[in-house]
Structure formats: structure tokens, C-alpha cells
Amino acid sequence: MPGGQVARIRNKINSTRVVDVDNDIVLLEYSGTGGGQLLGNSVTDVATHVSQRYADGTETATARFVVTSESGRDQVVLLGSAAGVVGADGAVSFKGVLTARASAGEFAELNGVALLAEATMDADGMVTHSWRRF
């Protein structure tokens, strides 16, 4: 059974790029910035994810996050992959897994831990992330 929530982060997509189009697959790159809470700490983050959007309304993505504590002293890098569904209004809901790497500090306890990730990107480009320990 999954453990408790470790993060709640909101990002605003500030860049969307069509990387490639091949038959019924569109390769998209999204970049965003935002912040929230990670392990009880106020954080900011920069994120990029690359999605393969299929004609059937599904999507797969790889994601990269750099999360920094409000003080700027602690940082963690997260990598992951997810699958999602595109809604009629263009919103996308994802579920996936992230792994974290921090060299030291507040976030080092996440090293070697799989995180269950859920994210919803609304039609206006706001993304809400929720991460739980696996």
C-alpha cells in the first residue's frame, strides 16, 4: 500500500513545443515553473516533460524536475515516466512513477524511494502534482 503524500506542487506551463509529428503521434515538450511543498518544506521547481500524444486520446510522458528549497540550500532532481488521458477540453491527467536524487540535505531521504505521481494539466496550462511514497 502506498505511503503518505510527500509533495504537492503547482506549475504554470510557460513553453510548449511541437518536437515532431509522425502519423498519429505528436511529440510535445512542455516546460513549467512553480512551487509548493516537499517533505514539509516550501520549494520552487523547474520542470520539463516530453509527451507522445496519440490519436486515440492517450499520452505517455517522461518528466524531469529540479526542486529547490526556499532557502536555496537543498535541491533534489526527480526523473520519471507516466501515462495519461487527454480530456475533451484539452486537460490531461497522468499517473506514473518518479525517482529522486539529492546529494545531501532535507531531501536526501527520498534517495532510493519510488514515488507514485499524479498530475493534472488543465486547459489553461496549470499543472497540479501530487507525489506519494510507494
Coordinates of C-alpha atoms in Angstrom, one line a residue:
M1 CA 0.0 0.0 0.0
P2 CA 1.4 3.5 -0.9
G3 CA 2.7 5.7 1.9
G4 CA 1.9 9.2 2.7
Q5 CA 1.9 12.3 0.5
V6 CA 5.4 13.9 0.2
A7 CA 4.7 16.7 -2.2
R8 CA 2.0 19.0 -3.6
I9 CA 3.3 21.3 -6.3
R10 CA 1.7 23.6 -8.9
N11 CA 3.4 24.6 -12.1
K12 CA 2.4 27.0 -14.8
I13 CA 3.4 25.8 -18.3
N14 CA 5.3 28.6 -19.9
S15 CA 6.5 26.9 -23.0
T16 CA 5.0 24.3 -25.3
R17 CA 6.9 23.0 -28.3
V18 CA 5.9 20.5 -31.0
V19 CA 9.1 18.4 -31.4
D20 CA 7.8 16.0 -34.1
V21 CA 4.7 14.7 -35.8
D22 CA 4.7 11.1 -37.2
N23 CA 1.5 9.7 -38.5
D24 CA -0.9 9.7 -35.5
I25 CA 1.8 10.5 -32.9
V26 CA 2.6 14.1 -31.8
L27 CA 5.7 14.6 -29.8
L28 CA 5.3 17.6 -27.4
E29 CA 7.7 19.3 -25.0
Y30 CA 6.3 21.3 -22.0
S31 CA 8.3 23.4 -19.6
G32 CA 7.0 25.0 -16.5
T33 CA 7.9 26.6 -13.2
G34 CA 6.1 26.8 -9.9
G35 CA 6.3 25.7 -6.3
G36 CA 4.6 24.2 -3.4
Q37 CA 5.6 21.8 -0.6
L38 CA 8.0 18.8 -0.5
L39 CA 8.5 17.0 2.8
G40 CA 7.0 19.9 4.6
N41 CA 9.4 22.4 3.0
S42 CA 8.4 25.3 0.8
V43 CA 10.0 24.8 -2.6
T44 CA 10.3 26.1 -6.1
D45 CA 10.7 23.9 -9.1
V46 CA 11.5 23.9 -12.8
A47 CA 10.1 21.0 -14.8
T48 CA 10.1 19.7 -18.4
H49 CA 8.2 16.8 -19.7
V50 CA 8.1 15.3 -23.2
S51 CA 4.9 13.6 -24.2
Q52 CA 3.9 11.3 -27.0
R53 CA 0.2 12.2 -27.7
Y54 CA -1.7 9.5 -29.7
A55 CA -4.7 9.9 -31.9
D56 CA -6.8 7.7 -29.5
G57 CA -6.6 10.4 -26.8
T58 CA -3.9 8.8 -24.7
E59 CA -0.4 10.1 -23.8
T60 CA 2.9 8.8 -22.4
A61 CA 5.5 11.2 -20.9
T62 CA 8.9 11.4 -19.4
A63 CA 9.4 14.1 -16.8
R64 CA 12.4 15.9 -15.2
F65 CA 12.1 18.2 -12.2
V66 CA 14.7 20.2 -10.3
V67 CA 13.2 21.2 -6.9
T68 CA 14.9 23.7 -4.7
S69 CA 14.2 24.6 -1.1
E70 CA 13.1 28.1 -0.4
S71 CA 16.4 28.8 1.3
G72 CA 18.3 27.6 -1.8
R73 CA 20.4 25.3 0.2
D74 CA 18.8 22.0 -0.7
Q75 CA 18.0 20.6 -4.1
V76 CA 16.6 17.3 -5.5
V77 CA 16.3 16.1 -9.1
L78 CA 13.4 13.8 -10.0
L79 CA 13.1 11.7 -13.1
G80 CA 10.0 9.7 -14.1
S81 CA 7.5 8.4 -16.6
A82 CA 3.8 8.4 -16.8
A83 CA 0.7 7.6 -18.8
G84 CA -2.3 9.8 -19.3
V85 CA -5.6 10.5 -20.9
V86 CA -6.5 13.7 -22.8
G87 CA -9.9 15.1 -21.9
A88 CA -12.4 16.7 -24.3
D89 CA -11.3 20.2 -23.1
G90 CA -7.6 19.5 -23.6
A91 CA -6.9 18.8 -19.9
V92 CA -4.5 15.8 -19.3
S93 CA -4.5 13.5 -16.3
F94 CA -1.3 11.5 -15.7
K95 CA -0.2 8.7 -13.3
G96 CA 3.3 7.5 -13.1
V97 CA 6.5 6.9 -11.1
L98 CA 9.3 9.2 -10.1
T99 CA 12.7 8.6 -8.6
A100 CA 14.7 11.2 -6.7
R101 CA 18.3 12.0 -6.2
A102 CA 19.6 14.5 -3.7
S103 CA 23.3 14.7 -2.7
A104 CA 22.5 15.8 0.9
G105 CA 20.2 17.9 3.0
E106 CA 16.4 17.9 3.5
F107 CA 15.5 15.8 0.5
A108 CA 18.2 13.0 0.8
E109 CA 15.7 10.7 2.5
L110 CA 14.0 10.3 -1.0
N111 CA 17.1 8.7 -2.5
G112 CA 16.2 5.1 -3.5
V113 CA 12.5 5.7 -3.0
A114 CA 9.9 5.3 -5.8
L115 CA 7.3 8.0 -5.7
L116 CA 3.8 7.4 -7.1
A117 CA 3.0 10.6 -9.1
E118 CA -0.3 12.0 -10.2
A119 CA -0.7 15.2 -12.2
T120 CA -3.4 17.1 -13.9
M121 CA -2.8 19.7 -16.5
D122 CA -5.8 21.9 -17.1
A123 CA -6.7 23.5 -20.5
D124 CA -5.1 26.8 -19.2
G125 CA -1.7 25.2 -18.6
M126 CA -1.8 24.9 -14.8
V127 CA -0.4 21.6 -13.6
T128 CA -1.1 20.2 -10.1
H129 CA 1.3 17.4 -8.9
S130 CA 0.8 15.1 -6.0
W131 CA 3.6 12.6 -5.0
R132 CA 3.4 9.7 -2.6
R133 CA 5.9 7.2 -1.3
F134 CA 5.5 3.8 -3.0

